[in-house]
Short mmCIF file of C-alpha atoms and ligand atoms in Angstrom, two decimals:
data_model
loop_
_atom_site.label_atom_id
_atom_site.label_comp_id
_atom_site.label_asym_id
_atom_site.label_seq_id
_atom_site.Cartn_x
_atom_site.Cartn_y
_atom_site.Cartn_z
CA MET A 1 73.34 71.46 87.66
CA THR A 2 73.57 74.65 89.64
CA THR A 3 75.45 74.72 92.91
CA ILE A 4 73.47 77.74 94.13
CA PRO A 5 71.07 76.78 96.94
CA PRO A 6 67.46 77.97 96.54
CA LEU A 7 66.42 80.92 98.70
CA PRO A 8 63.19 81.44 100.63
CA THR A 9 61.07 83.98 98.73
CA ALA A 10 61.29 86.65 101.44
CA LEU A 11 65.09 86.55 101.39
CA GLN A 12 65.19 86.67 97.63
CA THR A 13 62.87 89.68 97.55
CA ARG A 14 65.01 91.43 100.17
CA ALA A 15 68.18 90.75 98.14
CA HIS A 16 66.57 92.13 94.96
CA GLU A 17 65.41 95.25 96.78
CA ILE A 18 68.92 95.87 98.04
CA GLY A 19 70.50 95.23 94.63
CA ARG A 20 68.14 97.69 92.95
CA ARG A 21 69.29 100.48 95.24
CA TYR A 22 72.62 100.30 93.43
CA PRO A 23 73.20 101.46 89.84
CA ARG A 24 73.33 98.93 87.00
CA ASP A 25 77.03 99.51 86.44
CA PHE A 26 77.93 98.98 90.12
CA VAL A 27 80.71 96.39 90.42
CA TRP A 28 79.81 93.33 92.49
CA GLY A 29 82.84 91.27 93.37
CA ALA A 30 84.44 88.91 95.83
CA ALA A 31 87.97 89.04 97.19
CA THR A 32 90.71 86.61 98.21
CA ALA A 33 94.47 86.76 98.75
CA ALA A 34 97.19 84.49 97.40
CA PRO A 35 98.65 83.25 100.71
CA GLN A 36 95.18 82.53 102.08
CA ILE A 37 93.95 80.33 99.21
CA GLU A 38 96.66 79.17 96.84
CA GLY A 39 98.59 76.48 98.74
CA SER A 40 101.32 74.87 96.56
CA THR A 41 103.86 76.93 98.44
CA ASP A 42 106.88 75.32 96.78
CA ALA A 43 105.44 74.76 93.29
CA ASP A 44 107.01 76.13 90.12
CA GLY A 45 109.86 77.94 91.80
CA ARG A 46 107.96 79.77 94.57
CA THR A 47 110.15 80.38 97.61
CA PRO A 48 108.96 80.95 101.22
CA SER A 49 107.23 84.12 102.34
CA ILE A 50 107.39 85.54 105.85
CA TRP A 51 104.06 83.86 106.59
CA ASP A 52 105.45 80.41 105.67
CA THR A 53 108.21 81.06 108.17
CA PHE A 54 105.97 82.58 110.85
CA ALA A 55 103.42 79.76 110.65
CA ARG A 56 106.18 77.34 111.68
CA VAL A 57 106.93 79.21 114.91
CA PRO A 58 105.29 77.12 117.67
CA GLY A 59 102.17 78.87 118.95
CA ALA A 60 102.14 81.59 116.26
CA VAL A 61 99.11 80.24 114.36
CA ALA A 62 96.11 78.46 115.89
CA ASP A 63 96.29 74.66 115.65
CA GLY A 64 99.74 74.95 114.03
CA ASP A 65 98.05 75.55 110.65
CA THR A 66 100.23 76.43 107.66
CA LEU A 67 99.71 77.87 104.18
CA ASP A 68 100.91 74.68 102.50
CA HIS A 69 97.56 73.49 101.13
CA ALA A 70 95.00 76.19 101.97
CA ASP A 71 92.21 75.97 99.35
CA GLU A 72 94.44 74.34 96.73
CA HIS A 73 93.42 77.20 94.49
CA TYR A 74 96.76 76.98 92.66
CA PHE A 75 95.37 73.99 90.80
CA ARG A 76 91.62 74.40 91.38
CA TRP A 77 91.50 77.94 89.97
CA ARG A 78 89.49 77.04 86.90
CA ASP A 79 86.69 75.50 88.98
CA ASP A 80 86.83 78.44 91.37
CA ILE A 81 86.32 80.85 88.48
CA ALA A 82 83.38 78.75 87.26
CA LEU A 83 81.91 79.18 90.74
CA MET A 84 82.39 82.97 90.56
CA SER A 85 80.51 82.93 87.31
CA GLU A 86 77.64 80.99 88.86
CA LEU A 87 77.58 83.53 91.67
CA GLY A 88 76.99 86.27 89.10
CA LEU A 89 80.15 88.20 89.99
CA ASP A 90 81.26 91.14 87.86
CA ALA A 91 84.75 91.24 89.35
CA TYR A 92 87.29 89.23 91.30
CA ARG A 93 89.87 90.79 93.59
CA PHE A 94 92.91 88.55 94.06
CA SER A 95 96.50 89.10 95.05
CA ILE A 96 99.72 88.15 93.35
CA ALA A 97 102.31 86.24 95.35
CA TRP A 98 105.59 88.21 95.28
CA PRO A 99 107.69 85.08 96.07
CA ARG A 100 106.19 83.31 93.04
CA ILE A 101 107.28 86.15 90.74
CA VAL A 102 110.65 87.01 92.32
CA PRO A 103 111.88 83.84 94.06
CA THR A 104 115.32 85.17 95.04
CA VAL A 105 116.78 88.63 95.48
CA ASP A 106 118.54 88.70 92.14
CA SER A 107 116.42 86.34 90.05
CA PRO A 108 114.77 87.45 86.83
CA ALA A 109 110.96 87.25 86.79
CA ASN A 110 109.88 83.65 87.26
CA ARG A 111 108.01 82.77 84.11
CA SER A 112 106.00 79.90 85.68
CA GLY A 113 104.78 82.20 88.45
CA LEU A 114 103.64 84.82 85.96
CA ASP A 115 102.07 82.12 83.77
CA PHE A 116 99.73 81.17 86.62
CA TYR A 117 98.27 84.68 86.89
CA ASP A 118 98.23 85.05 83.12
CA ARG A 119 95.99 82.01 82.81
CA LEU A 120 93.85 83.16 85.73
CA VAL A 121 93.28 86.56 84.13
CA ASP A 122 92.43 85.07 80.74
CA GLU A 123 89.93 82.69 82.28
CA LEU A 124 88.30 85.50 84.28
CA LEU A 125 87.98 87.64 81.18
CA SER A 126 86.57 84.77 79.15
CA ARG A 127 83.80 84.54 81.76
CA GLY A 128 83.16 88.30 81.77
CA ILE A 129 84.68 88.80 85.23
CA GLU A 130 86.92 91.83 85.66
CA PRO A 131 90.23 91.17 87.43
CA PHE A 132 91.21 93.54 90.28
CA ALA A 133 94.83 92.74 91.21
CA THR A 134 96.53 93.49 94.53
CA LEU A 135 100.32 93.40 94.40
CA TYR A 136 101.00 92.89 98.11
CA HIS A 137 98.73 91.03 100.49
CA TRP A 138 101.27 90.29 103.26
CA ASP A 139 103.44 87.57 101.69
CA LEU A 140 106.80 89.35 101.75
CA PRO A 141 109.50 87.08 100.27
CA GLN A 142 111.59 85.65 103.10
CA TRP A 143 114.71 86.74 101.19
CA GLN A 144 113.65 90.38 101.72
CA GLN A 145 112.99 89.73 105.42
CA ASP A 146 116.53 88.36 105.64
CA ARG A 147 117.69 91.77 104.38
CA GLY A 148 115.72 93.76 106.93
CA GLY A 149 112.17 93.27 105.63
CA TRP A 150 109.90 96.32 105.59
CA ALA A 151 112.23 98.06 108.04
CA ASP A 152 114.90 98.35 105.34
CA ARG A 153 114.45 101.03 102.68
CA SER A 154 115.54 98.64 99.90
CA VAL A 155 112.11 96.99 100.13
CA ALA A 156 110.40 99.95 98.46
CA HIS A 157 112.63 99.83 95.40
CA ARG A 158 112.34 96.05 95.14
CA PHE A 159 108.56 96.35 95.36
CA ALA A 160 108.56 98.80 92.45
CA GLU A 161 110.70 96.41 90.36
CA TYR A 162 108.28 93.59 91.15
CA ALA A 163 105.32 95.83 90.22
CA THR A 164 106.94 96.58 86.86
CA ARG A 165 107.43 92.89 86.09
CA VAL A 166 103.84 92.02 86.88
CA ALA A 167 102.37 94.99 85.03
CA GLU A 168 104.48 94.27 81.94
CA ARG A 169 102.92 90.82 81.81
CA LEU A 170 99.31 91.51 82.84
CA GLY A 171 98.79 95.24 82.27
CA ASP A 172 97.28 94.78 78.82
CA ARG A 173 94.33 92.92 80.41
CA VAL A 174 94.18 93.99 84.07
CA HIS A 175 92.93 97.56 84.39
CA LYS A 176 92.42 97.85 88.16
CA TRP A 177 95.42 97.60 90.48
CA MET A 178 96.00 97.95 94.17
CA THR A 179 99.54 98.38 95.46
CA LEU A 180 99.19 97.24 99.09
CA ASN A 181 96.52 95.59 101.17
CA GLU A 182 95.97 96.96 104.69
CA PRO A 183 99.44 98.30 105.48
CA TRP A 184 98.27 99.23 108.98
CA VAL A 185 97.68 95.55 109.76
CA TYR A 186 100.94 94.05 108.53
CA VAL A 187 103.00 97.00 109.79
CA PHE A 188 101.66 97.23 113.33
CA LEU A 189 100.42 93.70 114.02
CA GLY A 190 103.61 92.37 112.42
CA HIS A 191 106.22 94.79 113.80
CA LEU A 192 104.79 96.34 116.98
CA ASP A 193 102.43 93.74 118.46
CA GLY A 194 104.27 90.75 116.95
CA VAL A 195 101.12 88.69 116.39
CA HIS A 196 101.45 88.61 112.60
CA ALA A 197 104.52 87.85 110.45
CA PRO A 198 107.35 88.64 110.87
CA GLY A 199 106.54 88.59 114.62
CA ILE A 200 108.63 91.63 115.66
CA ARG A 201 107.85 93.81 118.70
CA SER A 202 109.60 97.13 118.18
CA GLU A 203 108.22 100.61 117.72
CA GLU A 204 111.30 101.58 115.76
CA HIS A 205 110.83 98.70 113.32
CA ALA A 206 107.13 99.49 113.01
CA VAL A 207 107.72 103.16 112.19
CA ARG A 208 110.35 102.27 109.61
CA ALA A 209 108.02 99.64 108.10
CA MET A 210 105.22 102.24 107.96
CA HIS A 211 107.32 104.76 106.06
CA HIS A 212 108.81 102.20 103.69
CA SER A 213 105.33 100.83 102.96
CA LEU A 214 104.21 104.31 101.98
CA LEU A 215 107.31 104.71 99.84
CA ALA A 216 106.70 101.30 98.24
CA HIS A 217 103.14 102.38 97.48
CA GLY A 218 104.38 105.60 95.82
CA LEU A 219 107.19 103.98 93.84
CA GLY A 220 104.85 101.11 92.94
CA THR A 221 102.23 103.57 91.70
CA GLN A 222 104.82 105.32 89.53
CA ALA A 223 106.06 101.97 88.21
CA LEU A 224 102.53 100.86 87.31
CA ARG A 225 101.74 104.21 85.70
CA ALA A 226 104.83 103.88 83.49
CA VAL A 227 103.69 100.52 82.14
CA LEU A 228 99.89 100.54 82.15
CA PRO A 229 97.80 101.81 79.26
CA SER A 230 95.89 105.06 79.84
CA ASP A 231 92.80 103.23 81.12
CA GLY A 232 94.78 101.62 83.97
CA ARG A 233 93.42 102.59 87.40
CA ILE A 234 95.54 102.44 90.55
CA GLY A 235 94.56 102.47 94.21
CA ILE A 236 95.34 101.01 97.62
CA ALA A 237 93.18 98.90 99.96
CA LEU A 238 93.15 100.24 103.54
CA SER A 239 91.68 98.73 106.70
CA MET A 240 89.31 101.23 108.28
CA SER A 241 87.32 101.33 111.46
CA PRO A 242 85.37 104.38 112.62
CA ALA A 243 86.12 105.40 116.20
CA GLU A 244 83.83 106.24 119.08
CA PRO A 245 84.69 107.10 122.68
CA ALA A 246 83.41 104.65 125.29
CA THR A 247 82.34 107.55 127.55
CA PRO A 248 81.81 111.29 126.96
CA THR A 249 84.89 112.21 129.04
CA PRO A 250 87.66 114.32 127.41
CA HIS A 251 90.13 111.49 128.10
CA ASP A 252 88.16 108.96 126.09
CA GLY A 253 87.39 111.57 123.43
CA ALA A 254 91.14 112.10 122.95
CA ALA A 255 91.63 108.31 122.90
CA ALA A 256 89.04 107.99 120.13
CA ASP A 257 90.84 110.73 118.15
CA ARG A 258 94.14 108.82 118.45
CA PHE A 259 92.47 105.57 117.39
CA ASP A 260 90.87 107.36 114.44
CA LEU A 261 94.19 108.74 113.20
CA TYR A 262 96.11 105.52 113.85
CA ARG A 263 93.60 103.16 112.30
CA ASN A 264 92.12 105.27 109.50
CA TRP A 265 94.25 108.16 108.27
CA LEU A 266 97.89 107.36 109.06
CA PHE A 267 98.48 106.01 105.54
CA LEU A 268 95.78 107.76 103.53
CA HIS A 269 96.65 111.29 104.67
CA PRO A 270 100.23 111.33 103.27
CA ILE A 271 99.06 109.61 100.09
CA MET A 272 96.36 112.22 99.45
CA ARG A 273 98.05 115.28 100.92
CA GLY A 274 101.79 114.77 100.52
CA GLU A 275 102.51 115.20 104.24
CA TYR A 276 102.10 113.12 107.36
CA HIS A 277 98.99 113.95 109.36
CA PRO A 278 99.99 116.54 111.99
CA GLY A 279 98.93 114.17 114.80
CA THR A 280 101.39 111.47 113.68
CA SER A 281 104.34 112.89 115.62
CA GLU A 282 102.31 112.67 118.85
CA LEU A 283 101.72 108.95 118.34
CA PHE A 284 105.31 107.78 117.93
CA ARG A 285 108.49 108.19 119.93
CA ALA A 286 110.56 106.64 117.12
CA GLU A 287 111.70 108.85 114.27
CA ILE A 288 110.16 108.42 110.81
CA PRO A 289 113.07 107.87 108.33
CA ILE A 290 111.90 110.45 105.76
CA GLU A 291 114.36 111.41 103.04
CA ASP A 292 114.14 114.35 100.63
CA GLY A 293 111.47 113.83 97.99
CA ASP A 294 109.79 110.87 99.73
CA LEU A 295 106.49 112.63 100.27
CA ASP A 296 106.27 113.68 96.62
CA VAL A 297 106.67 110.03 95.65
CA ILE A 298 104.18 108.86 98.29
CA SER A 299 101.54 111.31 97.05
CA HIS A 300 101.83 110.38 93.38
CA PRO A 301 98.16 110.61 92.29
CA ILE A 302 95.97 107.55 92.57
CA ASP A 303 92.58 106.85 91.00
CA PHE A 304 90.65 105.20 93.78
CA VAL A 305 90.67 104.34 97.47
CA GLY A 306 89.74 100.84 98.58
CA ILE A 307 88.12 100.55 102.01
CA ASN A 308 88.21 97.29 103.94
CA TYR A 309 85.55 97.58 106.63
CA TYR A 310 84.63 95.00 109.25
CA SER A 311 83.68 96.86 112.45
CA ARG A 312 84.05 100.05 114.50
CA GLY A 313 86.17 100.67 117.57
CA VAL A 314 84.64 101.89 120.82
CA VAL A 315 87.66 103.01 122.82
CA ARG A 316 88.80 104.28 126.17
CA ALA A 317 92.06 105.91 127.20
CA ASP A 318 94.75 103.52 128.42
CA ASP A 319 98.35 104.73 128.68
CA SER A 320 99.66 101.18 128.96
CA ILE A 321 98.89 100.50 125.28
CA PRO A 322 101.84 101.47 123.06
CA VAL A 323 101.37 104.19 120.44
CA MET A 324 97.58 104.52 120.53
CA ARG A 325 97.31 104.83 124.32
CA ALA A 326 93.74 103.58 123.95
CA ARG A 327 92.01 100.26 124.34
CA GLU A 328 89.00 98.87 122.52
CA THR A 329 86.19 98.06 124.93
CA PRO A 330 84.14 94.85 124.69
CA PRO A 331 81.58 95.60 122.00
CA PRO A 332 77.92 95.95 122.85
CA GLY A 333 75.46 93.85 120.85
CA VAL A 334 76.05 91.03 118.40
CA VAL A 335 79.62 89.94 117.69
CA THR A 336 81.00 87.65 114.97
CA ALA A 337 83.18 84.59 115.54
CA MET A 338 86.16 86.98 115.53
CA GLY A 339 84.61 88.85 118.47
CA TRP A 340 84.08 91.89 116.21
CA GLU A 341 80.91 93.90 116.70
CA VAL A 342 78.29 93.86 113.94
CA HIS A 343 77.89 97.58 113.28
CA PRO A 344 76.47 98.20 109.78
CA GLN A 345 76.26 101.98 110.15
CA GLY A 346 80.06 101.99 110.38
CA ILE A 347 80.48 101.14 106.70
CA ALA A 348 78.45 104.18 105.66
CA ASP A 349 80.22 106.38 108.21
CA ILE A 350 83.74 105.48 107.10
CA ILE A 351 82.92 105.81 103.39
CA ALA A 352 81.41 109.24 104.07
CA GLN A 353 84.36 110.33 106.21
CA THR A 354 86.85 109.25 103.52
CA HIS A 355 84.88 111.19 100.90
CA GLU A 356 84.57 114.31 103.05
CA ARG A 357 88.25 114.39 103.99
CA TYR A 358 89.94 113.48 100.71
CA ALA A 359 87.31 113.23 97.95
CA PRO A 360 89.05 110.46 95.97
CA ALA A 361 87.77 110.13 92.39
CA ALA A 362 86.34 106.72 93.21
CA ILE A 363 85.83 104.56 96.29
CA TYR A 364 85.44 100.79 96.36
CA VAL A 365 84.63 98.65 99.36
CA THR A 366 87.47 96.25 98.67
CA GLU A 367 86.60 93.98 101.62
CA ASN A 368 83.62 93.50 103.89
CA GLY A 369 82.48 90.30 105.53
CA SER A 370 82.17 88.28 108.71
CA ALA A 371 83.30 85.01 110.26
CA TRP A 372 80.82 82.58 111.80
CA ASP A 373 80.94 79.00 113.02
CA ASP A 374 79.36 77.54 109.90
CA GLU A 375 78.35 73.95 109.62
CA VAL A 376 77.28 71.88 106.64
CA THR A 377 74.03 70.01 107.27
CA ASP A 378 73.61 66.33 106.40
CA GLU A 379 71.80 67.51 103.27
CA GLY A 380 74.87 69.50 102.24
CA ALA A 381 73.57 73.02 102.97
CA VAL A 382 75.09 75.89 104.97
CA PHE A 383 72.50 78.17 106.58
CA ASP A 384 74.80 80.99 107.64
CA THR A 385 72.15 83.31 109.03
CA GLY A 386 74.65 85.51 110.84
CA ARG A 387 76.53 86.21 107.61
CA VAL A 388 73.30 86.77 105.64
CA ASP A 389 72.19 89.36 108.21
CA TYR A 390 75.62 91.00 108.26
CA LEU A 391 75.78 91.17 104.46
CA THR A 392 72.30 92.54 103.89
CA ALA A 393 72.60 95.07 106.72
CA HIS A 394 75.96 96.37 105.45
CA LEU A 395 74.77 96.62 101.85
CA THR A 396 71.66 98.46 103.01
CA ALA A 397 73.78 100.92 104.99
CA ALA A 398 76.34 101.44 102.20
CA ALA A 399 73.56 102.24 99.71
CA THR A 400 72.85 105.46 101.63
CA CYS A 401 76.25 106.74 100.45
CA LEU A 402 75.06 106.59 96.84
CA GLU A 403 72.06 108.70 97.70
CA GLY A 404 74.52 111.24 99.10
CA GLY A 405 76.36 111.39 95.75
CA ILE A 406 79.55 109.69 96.94
CA PRO A 407 81.38 107.96 94.04
CA LEU A 408 81.10 104.46 95.50
CA ARG A 409 81.76 102.23 92.49
CA GLY A 410 81.89 98.67 93.77
CA TYR A 411 81.78 96.20 96.65
CA PHE A 412 83.86 93.07 97.21
CA ALA A 413 82.65 90.45 99.65
CA TRP A 414 85.38 89.02 101.88
CA SER A 415 85.74 86.31 101.06
CA LEU A 416 84.89 84.17 98.08
CA LEU A 417 86.11 81.07 99.95
CA ASP A 418 86.78 80.05 103.54
CA ASN A 419 90.55 80.32 103.85
CA PHE A 420 93.68 80.72 105.99
CA GLU A 421 92.73 83.45 108.46
CA TRP A 422 96.31 84.36 109.46
CA ALA A 423 97.02 83.81 113.18
CA GLU A 424 93.58 82.17 113.51
CA GLY A 425 94.49 79.49 110.94
CA TYR A 426 91.54 77.69 109.34
CA ARG A 427 89.28 77.98 112.41
CA LYS A 428 87.61 81.20 111.31
CA ARG A 429 85.47 81.04 108.21
CA PHE A 430 84.74 84.22 106.22
CA GLY A 431 83.69 82.62 102.90
CA ILE A 432 80.39 82.96 101.08
CA VAL A 433 81.47 79.53 99.85
CA HIS A 434 82.28 76.82 102.40
CA VAL A 435 85.46 74.79 101.99
CA ASP A 436 85.73 71.33 103.51
CA TYR A 437 89.51 71.25 103.89
CA PRO A 438 90.08 67.44 103.91
CA THR A 439 88.15 66.95 100.64
CA GLN A 440 88.43 70.53 99.29
CA ARG A 441 84.73 70.35 98.46
CA ARG A 442 83.16 73.78 97.87
CA THR A 443 79.56 74.43 99.03
CA VAL A 444 77.85 77.74 98.29
CA LYS A 445 76.45 79.05 101.57
CA GLN A 446 73.07 80.75 101.85
CA SER A 447 74.95 84.07 101.98
CA GLY A 448 76.45 83.23 98.58
CA ALA A 449 72.98 82.75 97.14
CA VAL A 450 71.81 86.03 98.70
CA TYR A 451 74.83 87.86 97.31
CA ARG A 452 74.10 86.44 93.85
CA SER A 453 70.53 87.74 94.05
CA VAL A 454 71.81 91.19 95.02
CA ALA A 455 74.33 91.21 92.17
CA LEU A 456 71.77 90.06 89.59
CA ALA A 457 68.88 92.15 90.90
CA HIS A 458 68.64 94.36 87.82
CA GLU A 459 68.49 91.33 85.55
CA THR A 460 65.71 89.61 87.47
CA GLU A 461 61.98 89.89 86.75
CA VAL A 462 59.73 90.65 89.72
O1 IFM B 501 91.43 87.73 106.08
C1 IFM B 501 91.66 89.08 106.24
C2 IFM B 501 92.24 89.68 104.98
O2 IFM B 501 93.40 89.02 104.58
C3 IFM B 501 92.58 91.13 105.20
N1 IFM B 501 91.43 91.84 105.73
C4 IFM B 501 90.75 91.28 106.84
C5 IFM B 501 90.39 89.83 106.56
C6 IFM B 501 89.64 89.23 107.78
O3 IFM B 501 90.45 89.29 108.92
#
């Protein structure tokens, strides 16, 4: 019996029309991250990550939620992959939990941790779903935090060693790799604003964490390249948000330029060009701890850029805000449960800007999605109209990039499942599949059915 809810004809037709605007070999996927779904935080030798620690700080996470159970994916993974198959997915983007693979600073690779991902990859492949692996999605081992975390240069070398261990085990079957997920978010929300793990508020720490993340990316890329077969493809997933000034004044125009550099190009520019963006020195008072040769490592060639897009920023100048000296204004129009504006044109704009500036060989949308206050009806259905509208509008907008000849190769919906939304805990639901946390029951939402129809559009008769 299928778990996919039936769609009204008009919605199905719309989904097919959207799907047919994309080429047959376009990759349709969904994304998750280990700390947000796995649970089993002390199983098989895993040790705490900085998010396990942070979630226990009173007031750090809404409702005092922790990562302990999450979606119980660590032992429900086989059923979750069956669900991906029903959803017609070509690919699954997941992350590997560093503290499962390297539980202590000097431990050898933890075989049980690697075994989990080994089985996951084999099951995906047996269902014809391509694995896209992210090495770091914010779960820094606590043992590294105890040695200075991202602010200490040792982290970059330890990341490369971890990358080698994982690639040696999975590289024969996983061909698409991402080093880091959204370094801007964990660096600045975690080390400047203090609202994410490890909860530090220091510009100096943030600048050090930024540089060491770039170095980790470069050393990690080199480590992967040394192990992967020639068809291995390496990239990075970056959070991106096109900028617009709130008013046409020069002040707000300059604020939008700072936001644009800070949020979009701070990491990508050195990776693609081998130098920090010239505007970087105007953002920070703290010194960037660059050593000889770092920028050559950081700009080791990559094969694709992953864009995580959710919304744009409409900004005005505000000198009281550290670093950016700009503030986002309350968005006009419809906002999601996160308070983020629904702005579909932004996905096309940021893909086009990335292509124009750096022309990477391939671009993937590695995350795009929206949170809404979903409810399951008595009949067991989830009519998530807000998410359906968001999804179809963003896919319609992104399709225009293909017409412009941009090498957009795939799209990953965030997220496959409702999950642990960091400081928001389990309150905010991004899944195309609903999770009832007490029972762990999965229910495909209407958006999941729409996404399936988009993904299978070329295989469907009209
Ligand atoms: O849940 C996060 C994800 O971990 C990283 N990108 C943004 C998502 C929604 O906030």
